[in-house]
mmCIF file of C-alpha atoms in Angstrom:
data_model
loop_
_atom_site.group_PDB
_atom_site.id
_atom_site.type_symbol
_atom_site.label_atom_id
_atom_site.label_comp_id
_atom_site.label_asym_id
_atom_site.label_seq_id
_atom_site.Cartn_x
_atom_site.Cartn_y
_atom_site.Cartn_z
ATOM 1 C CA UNK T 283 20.965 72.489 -77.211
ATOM 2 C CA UNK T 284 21.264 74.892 -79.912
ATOM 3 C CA UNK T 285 22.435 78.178 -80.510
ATOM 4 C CA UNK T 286 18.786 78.903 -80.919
ATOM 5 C CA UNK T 287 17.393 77.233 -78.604
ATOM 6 C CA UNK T 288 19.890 79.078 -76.138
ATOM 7 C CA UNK T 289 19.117 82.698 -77.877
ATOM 8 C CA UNK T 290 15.142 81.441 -76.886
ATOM 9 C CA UNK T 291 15.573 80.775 -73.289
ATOM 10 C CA UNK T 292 17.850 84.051 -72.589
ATOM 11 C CA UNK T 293 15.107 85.568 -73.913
ATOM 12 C CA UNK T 294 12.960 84.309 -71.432
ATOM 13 C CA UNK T 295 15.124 84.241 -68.807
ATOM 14 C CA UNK T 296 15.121 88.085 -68.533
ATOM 15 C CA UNK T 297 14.228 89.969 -65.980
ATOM 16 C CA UNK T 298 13.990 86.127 -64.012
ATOM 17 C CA UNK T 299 17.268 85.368 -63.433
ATOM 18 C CA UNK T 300 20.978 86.714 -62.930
ATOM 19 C CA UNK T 301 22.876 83.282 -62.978
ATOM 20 C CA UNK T 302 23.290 80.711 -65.801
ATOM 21 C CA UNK T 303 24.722 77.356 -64.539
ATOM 22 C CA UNK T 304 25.639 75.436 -68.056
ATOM 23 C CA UNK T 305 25.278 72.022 -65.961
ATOM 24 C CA UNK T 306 22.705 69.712 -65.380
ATOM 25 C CA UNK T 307 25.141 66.834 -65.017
ATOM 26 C CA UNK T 308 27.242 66.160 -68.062
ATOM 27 C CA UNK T 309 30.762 68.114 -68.931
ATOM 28 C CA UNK T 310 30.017 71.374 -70.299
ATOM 29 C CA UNK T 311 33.726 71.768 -71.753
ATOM 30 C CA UNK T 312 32.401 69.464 -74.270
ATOM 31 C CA UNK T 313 29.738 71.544 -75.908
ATOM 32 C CA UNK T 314 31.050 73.361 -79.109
ATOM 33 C CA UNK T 315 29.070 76.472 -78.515
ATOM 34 C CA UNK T 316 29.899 76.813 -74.923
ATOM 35 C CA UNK T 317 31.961 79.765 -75.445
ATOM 36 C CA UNK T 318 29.588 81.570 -77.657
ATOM 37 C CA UNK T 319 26.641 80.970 -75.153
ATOM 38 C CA UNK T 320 28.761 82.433 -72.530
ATOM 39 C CA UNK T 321 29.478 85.327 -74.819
ATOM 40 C CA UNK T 322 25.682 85.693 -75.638
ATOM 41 C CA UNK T 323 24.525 85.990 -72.105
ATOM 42 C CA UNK T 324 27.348 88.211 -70.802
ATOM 43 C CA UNK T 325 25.852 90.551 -73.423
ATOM 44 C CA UNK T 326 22.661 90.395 -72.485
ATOM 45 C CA UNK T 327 23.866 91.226 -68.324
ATOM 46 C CA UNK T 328 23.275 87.347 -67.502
ATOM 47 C CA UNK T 329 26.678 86.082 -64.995
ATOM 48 C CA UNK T 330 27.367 82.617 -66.205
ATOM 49 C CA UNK T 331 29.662 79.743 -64.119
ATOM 50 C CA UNK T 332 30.157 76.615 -64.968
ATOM 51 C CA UNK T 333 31.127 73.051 -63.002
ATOM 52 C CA UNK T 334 33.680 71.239 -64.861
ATOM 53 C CA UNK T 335 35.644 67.952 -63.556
ATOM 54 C CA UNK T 336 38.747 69.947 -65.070
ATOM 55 C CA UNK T 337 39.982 67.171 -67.341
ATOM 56 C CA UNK T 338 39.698 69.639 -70.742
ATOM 57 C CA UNK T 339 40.997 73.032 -69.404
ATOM 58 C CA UNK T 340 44.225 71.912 -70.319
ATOM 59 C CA UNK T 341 42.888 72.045 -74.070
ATOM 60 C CA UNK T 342 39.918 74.917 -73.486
ATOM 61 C CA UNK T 343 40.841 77.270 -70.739
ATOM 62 C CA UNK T 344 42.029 80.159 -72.276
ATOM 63 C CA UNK T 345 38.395 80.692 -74.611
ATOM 64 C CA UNK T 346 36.785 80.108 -71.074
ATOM 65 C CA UNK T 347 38.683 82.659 -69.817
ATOM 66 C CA UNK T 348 37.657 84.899 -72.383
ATOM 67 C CA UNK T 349 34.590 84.086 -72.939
ATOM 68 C CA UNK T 350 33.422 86.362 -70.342
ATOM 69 C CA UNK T 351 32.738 83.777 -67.836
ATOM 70 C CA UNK T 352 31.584 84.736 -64.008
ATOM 71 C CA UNK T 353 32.652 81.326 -62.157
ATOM 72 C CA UNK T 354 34.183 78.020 -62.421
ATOM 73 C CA UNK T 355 34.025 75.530 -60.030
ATOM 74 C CA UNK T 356 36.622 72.756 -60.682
ATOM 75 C CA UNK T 357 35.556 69.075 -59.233
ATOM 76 C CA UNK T 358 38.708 67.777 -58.419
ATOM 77 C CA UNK T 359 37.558 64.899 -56.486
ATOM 78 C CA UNK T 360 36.723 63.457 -60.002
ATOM 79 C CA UNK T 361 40.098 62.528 -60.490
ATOM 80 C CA UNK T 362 40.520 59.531 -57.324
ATOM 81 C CA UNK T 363 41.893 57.164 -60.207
ATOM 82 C CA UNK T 364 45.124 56.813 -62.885
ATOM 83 C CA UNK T 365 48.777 56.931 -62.784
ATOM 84 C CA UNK T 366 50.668 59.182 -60.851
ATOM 85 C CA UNK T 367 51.951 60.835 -64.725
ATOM 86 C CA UNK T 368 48.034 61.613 -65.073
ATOM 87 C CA UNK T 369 47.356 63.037 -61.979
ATOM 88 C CA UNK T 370 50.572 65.571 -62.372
ATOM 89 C CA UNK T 371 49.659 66.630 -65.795
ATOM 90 C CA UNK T 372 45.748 67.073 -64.607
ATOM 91 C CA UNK T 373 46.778 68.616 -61.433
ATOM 92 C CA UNK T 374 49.296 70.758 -62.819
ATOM 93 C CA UNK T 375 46.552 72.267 -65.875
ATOM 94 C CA UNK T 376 44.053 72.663 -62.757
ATOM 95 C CA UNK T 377 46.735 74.487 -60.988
ATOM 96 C CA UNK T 378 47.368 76.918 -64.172
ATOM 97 C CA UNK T 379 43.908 77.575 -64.703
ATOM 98 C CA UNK T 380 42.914 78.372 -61.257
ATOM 99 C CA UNK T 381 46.110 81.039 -61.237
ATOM 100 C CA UNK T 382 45.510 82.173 -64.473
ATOM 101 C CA UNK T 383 41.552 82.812 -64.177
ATOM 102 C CA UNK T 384 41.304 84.241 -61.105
ATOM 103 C CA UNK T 385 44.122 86.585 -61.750
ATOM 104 C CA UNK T 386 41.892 87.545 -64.593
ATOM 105 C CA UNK T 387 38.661 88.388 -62.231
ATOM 106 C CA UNK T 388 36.920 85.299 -62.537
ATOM 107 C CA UNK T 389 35.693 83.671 -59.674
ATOM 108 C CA UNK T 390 37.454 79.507 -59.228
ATOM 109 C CA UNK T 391 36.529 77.019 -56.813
ATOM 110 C CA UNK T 392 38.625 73.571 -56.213
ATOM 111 C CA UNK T 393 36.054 70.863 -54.788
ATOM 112 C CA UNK T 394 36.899 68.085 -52.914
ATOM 113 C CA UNK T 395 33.507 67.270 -52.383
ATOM 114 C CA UNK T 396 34.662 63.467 -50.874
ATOM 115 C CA UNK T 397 35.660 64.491 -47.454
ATOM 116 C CA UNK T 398 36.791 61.168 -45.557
ATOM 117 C CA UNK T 399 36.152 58.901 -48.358
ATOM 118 C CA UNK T 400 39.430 60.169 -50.289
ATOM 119 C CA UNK T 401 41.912 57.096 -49.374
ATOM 120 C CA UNK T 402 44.309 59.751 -48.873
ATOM 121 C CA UNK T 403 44.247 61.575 -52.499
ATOM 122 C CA UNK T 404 42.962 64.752 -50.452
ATOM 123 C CA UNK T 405 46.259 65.267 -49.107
ATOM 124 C CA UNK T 406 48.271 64.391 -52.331
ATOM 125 C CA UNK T 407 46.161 67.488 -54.116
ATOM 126 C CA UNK T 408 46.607 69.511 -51.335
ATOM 127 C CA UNK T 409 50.305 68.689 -51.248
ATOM 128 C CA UNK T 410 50.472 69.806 -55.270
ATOM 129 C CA UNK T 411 48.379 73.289 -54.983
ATOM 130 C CA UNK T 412 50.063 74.307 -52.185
ATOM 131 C CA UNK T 413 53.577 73.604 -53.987
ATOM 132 C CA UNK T 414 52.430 75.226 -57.345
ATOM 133 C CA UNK T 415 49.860 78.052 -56.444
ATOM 134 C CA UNK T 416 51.271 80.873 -54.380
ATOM 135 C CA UNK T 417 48.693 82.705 -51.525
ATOM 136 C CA UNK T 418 47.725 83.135 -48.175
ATOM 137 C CA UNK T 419 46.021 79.639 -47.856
ATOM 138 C CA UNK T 420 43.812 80.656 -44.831
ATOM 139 C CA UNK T 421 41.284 77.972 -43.772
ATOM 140 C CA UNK T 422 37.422 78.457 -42.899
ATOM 141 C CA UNK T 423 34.814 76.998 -41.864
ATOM 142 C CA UNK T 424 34.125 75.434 -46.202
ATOM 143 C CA UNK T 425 37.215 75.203 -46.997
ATOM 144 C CA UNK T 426 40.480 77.278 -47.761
ATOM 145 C CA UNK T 427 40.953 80.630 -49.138
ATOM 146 C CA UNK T 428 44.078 80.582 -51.623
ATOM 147 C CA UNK T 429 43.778 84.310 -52.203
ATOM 148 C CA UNK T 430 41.469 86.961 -54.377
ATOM 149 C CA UNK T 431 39.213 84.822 -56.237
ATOM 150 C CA UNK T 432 40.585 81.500 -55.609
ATOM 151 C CA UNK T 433 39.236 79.026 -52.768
ATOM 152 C CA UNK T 434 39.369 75.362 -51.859
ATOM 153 C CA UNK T 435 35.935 74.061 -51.133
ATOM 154 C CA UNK T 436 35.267 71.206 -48.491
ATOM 155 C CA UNK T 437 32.405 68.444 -48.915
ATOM 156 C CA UNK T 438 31.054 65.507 -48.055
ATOM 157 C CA UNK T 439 30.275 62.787 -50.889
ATOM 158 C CA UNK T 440 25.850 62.413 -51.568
ATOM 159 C CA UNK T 441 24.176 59.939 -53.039
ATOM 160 C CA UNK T 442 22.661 61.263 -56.596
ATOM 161 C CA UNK T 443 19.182 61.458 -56.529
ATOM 162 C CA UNK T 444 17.266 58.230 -58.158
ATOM 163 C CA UNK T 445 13.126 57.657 -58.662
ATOM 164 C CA UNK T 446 14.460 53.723 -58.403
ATOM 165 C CA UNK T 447 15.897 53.035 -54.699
ATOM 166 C CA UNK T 448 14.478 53.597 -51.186
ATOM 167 C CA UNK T 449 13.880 56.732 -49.757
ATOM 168 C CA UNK T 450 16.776 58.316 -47.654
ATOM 169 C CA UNK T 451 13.192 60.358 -46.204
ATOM 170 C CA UNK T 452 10.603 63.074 -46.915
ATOM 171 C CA UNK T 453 12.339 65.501 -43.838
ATOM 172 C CA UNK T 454 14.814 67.592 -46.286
ATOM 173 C CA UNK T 455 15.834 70.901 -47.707
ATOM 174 C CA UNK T 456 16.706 71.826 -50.643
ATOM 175 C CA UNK T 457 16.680 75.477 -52.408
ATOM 176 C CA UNK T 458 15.018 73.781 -55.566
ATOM 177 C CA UNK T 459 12.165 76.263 -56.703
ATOM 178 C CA UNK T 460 13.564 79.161 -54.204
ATOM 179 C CA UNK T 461 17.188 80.029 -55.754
ATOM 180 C CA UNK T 462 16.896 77.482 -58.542
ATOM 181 C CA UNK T 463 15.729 75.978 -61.226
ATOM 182 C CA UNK T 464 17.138 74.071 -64.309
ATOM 183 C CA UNK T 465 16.347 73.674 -68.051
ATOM 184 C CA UNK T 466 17.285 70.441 -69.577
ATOM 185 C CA UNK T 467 18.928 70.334 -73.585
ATOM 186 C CA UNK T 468 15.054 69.536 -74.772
ATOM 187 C CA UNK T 469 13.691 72.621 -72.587
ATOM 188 C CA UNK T 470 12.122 70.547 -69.873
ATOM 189 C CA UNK T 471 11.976 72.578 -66.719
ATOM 190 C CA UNK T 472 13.051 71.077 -63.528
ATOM 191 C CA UNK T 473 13.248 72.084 -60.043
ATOM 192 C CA UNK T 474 17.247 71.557 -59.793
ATOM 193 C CA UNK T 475 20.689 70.628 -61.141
ATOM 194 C CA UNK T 476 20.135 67.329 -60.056
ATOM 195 C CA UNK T 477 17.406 65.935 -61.754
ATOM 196 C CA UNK T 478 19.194 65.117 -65.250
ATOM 197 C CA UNK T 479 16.261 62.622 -66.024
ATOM 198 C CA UNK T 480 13.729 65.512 -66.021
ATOM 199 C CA UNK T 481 11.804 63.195 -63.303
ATOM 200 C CA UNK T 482 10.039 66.310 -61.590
ATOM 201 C CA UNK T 483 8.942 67.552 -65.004
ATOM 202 C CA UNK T 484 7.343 71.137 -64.417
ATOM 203 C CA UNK T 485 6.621 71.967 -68.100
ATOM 204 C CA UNK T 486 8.813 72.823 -71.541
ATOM 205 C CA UNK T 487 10.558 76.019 -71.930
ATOM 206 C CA UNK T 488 9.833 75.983 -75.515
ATOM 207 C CA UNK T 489 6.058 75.006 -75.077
ATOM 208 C CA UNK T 490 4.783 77.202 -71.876
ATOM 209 C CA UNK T 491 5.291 80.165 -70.300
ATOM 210 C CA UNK T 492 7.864 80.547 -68.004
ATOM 211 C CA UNK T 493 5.691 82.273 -65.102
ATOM 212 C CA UNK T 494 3.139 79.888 -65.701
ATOM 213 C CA UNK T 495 5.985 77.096 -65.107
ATOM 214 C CA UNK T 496 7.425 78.422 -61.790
ATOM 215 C CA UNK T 497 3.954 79.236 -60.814
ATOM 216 C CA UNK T 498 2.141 75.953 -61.091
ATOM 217 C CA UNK T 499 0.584 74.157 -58.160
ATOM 218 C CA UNK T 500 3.753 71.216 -58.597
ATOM 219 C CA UNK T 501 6.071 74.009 -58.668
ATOM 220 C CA UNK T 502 4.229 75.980 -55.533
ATOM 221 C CA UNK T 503 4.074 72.615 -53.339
ATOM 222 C CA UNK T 504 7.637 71.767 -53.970
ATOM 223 C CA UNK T 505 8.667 75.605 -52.634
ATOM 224 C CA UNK T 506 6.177 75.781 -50.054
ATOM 225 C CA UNK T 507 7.151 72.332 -48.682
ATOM 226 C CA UNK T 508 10.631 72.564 -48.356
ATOM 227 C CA UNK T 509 10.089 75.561 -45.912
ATOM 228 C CA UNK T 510 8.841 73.516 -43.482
ATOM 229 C CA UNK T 511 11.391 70.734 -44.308
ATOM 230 C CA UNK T 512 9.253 68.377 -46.197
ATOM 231 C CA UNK T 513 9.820 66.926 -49.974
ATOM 232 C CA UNK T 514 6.472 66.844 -52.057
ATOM 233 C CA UNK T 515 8.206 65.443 -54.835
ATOM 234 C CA UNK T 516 9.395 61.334 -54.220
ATOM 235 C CA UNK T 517 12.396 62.255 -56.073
ATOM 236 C CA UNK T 518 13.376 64.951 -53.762
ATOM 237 C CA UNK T 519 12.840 62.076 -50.774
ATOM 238 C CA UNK T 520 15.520 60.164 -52.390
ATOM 239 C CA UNK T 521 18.272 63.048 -52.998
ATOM 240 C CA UNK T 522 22.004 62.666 -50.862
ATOM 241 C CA UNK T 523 22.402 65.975 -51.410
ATOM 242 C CA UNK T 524 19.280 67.691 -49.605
ATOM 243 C CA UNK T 525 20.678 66.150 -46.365
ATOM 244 C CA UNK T 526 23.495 68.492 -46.123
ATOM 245 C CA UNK T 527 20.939 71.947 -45.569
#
């Protein structure tokens, strides 16, 4: 996406949203204008977090840090394979990042979102926060507050959404259309972060109004379905993730 395509959407965006997500799958560490989108929407009152597997804070951290950004949330869990040198240095610019930014106000979250399918790595990256990030380390009922800004997040492992296997079921929930929606880099809208392939295609950012979008009958059924617990969309009957609500 460009920087004006991004400039375009903010524009629409107001008055819609508070929260930009810059992922839709993908690493967002690895856009160039990253930092100056984060800039651009902090100045127009958007809050902007990101989900990053972690592996390029080492290099970018301290422009995401100043970049003005709202929230990271750090996936962790990517990291189950490599040499025990790897996993020190990528643990140890996690660790420094996660002190550093939310001394600095921002919001960080540590997933482990692989909950008994770990083979034991959990406790090795417990072992090394614990030993290099000083706090109260309370546990709840998600996960583990480190201290002011800094938690550990619990979670099981989902199956990614795919139009191509069997359905896991049409009896789901998911906050798709309600709390959410996504734009892919071409400006298809989509109901959530998890449709990368722009499957559930709702209309194009670029092309249609944004009201008109959110407001068509796809769009409606898809909200008004999952109140009652039901997935219009075949997509949505073969998402992991919607099991968990």
């Amino acid at each position: 996406m460009s920087e004006d395509e991004f400039v375009t959407i903010l524009g629409k965006l107001h008055d819609k949203v508070k929260f930009i997500y810059y992922h839709l799958m993908g690493e967002p560490l690895l856009h160039p204008e990253l930092f100056s989108f984060i800039e651009m929407a902090t100045e127009r009152g958007f809050k902007s977090a990101i989900t990053t597997n972690g592996t390029l804070l080492e290099k970018h951290g301290d422009k995401l840090i100043k970049s003005g950004v709202h929230k990271v949330s750090i996936s962790v869990h990517s990291f189950e394979e490599g040499s025990a040198e790897d996993f020190k240095r990528y643990m140890q610019s996690i660790a420094d990042f996660a002190e550093k930014a939310s001394n600095e106000g921002i919001i960080v979250v540590l997933r482990l979102w692989n909950k008994g399918c770990d083979n034991g790595l959990n406790n090795n990256v417990l072992d090394f926060l614990r030993a290099n990030i000083t706090g109260e380390w309370i546990e709840n009922t998600r996960g583990i507050r480190i201290h002011h800004k800094l938690h550990l997040e619990w979670g099981e492992r989902f199956e990614w959404p795919d139009i191509d296997v069997d359905e896991i079921g049409e009896n789901v929930y998911c906050y798709g259309m309600k709390d959410q929606f996504g734009i892919l880099c071409d400006g298809t809208v989509v109901p959530c972060c998890l449709d990368s392939d722009g499957v559930v295609n709702l209309g194009n950012i670029f092309e249609n109004d944004l009201d008109e979008i959110l407001n068509s009958h796809r769009a409606i059924a898809i909200r008004e379905g999952f109140k009652k617990r039901f997935a219009s969309e075949e997509l949505c009957k073969k998402c992991g993730y919607a099991r968990r609500f």
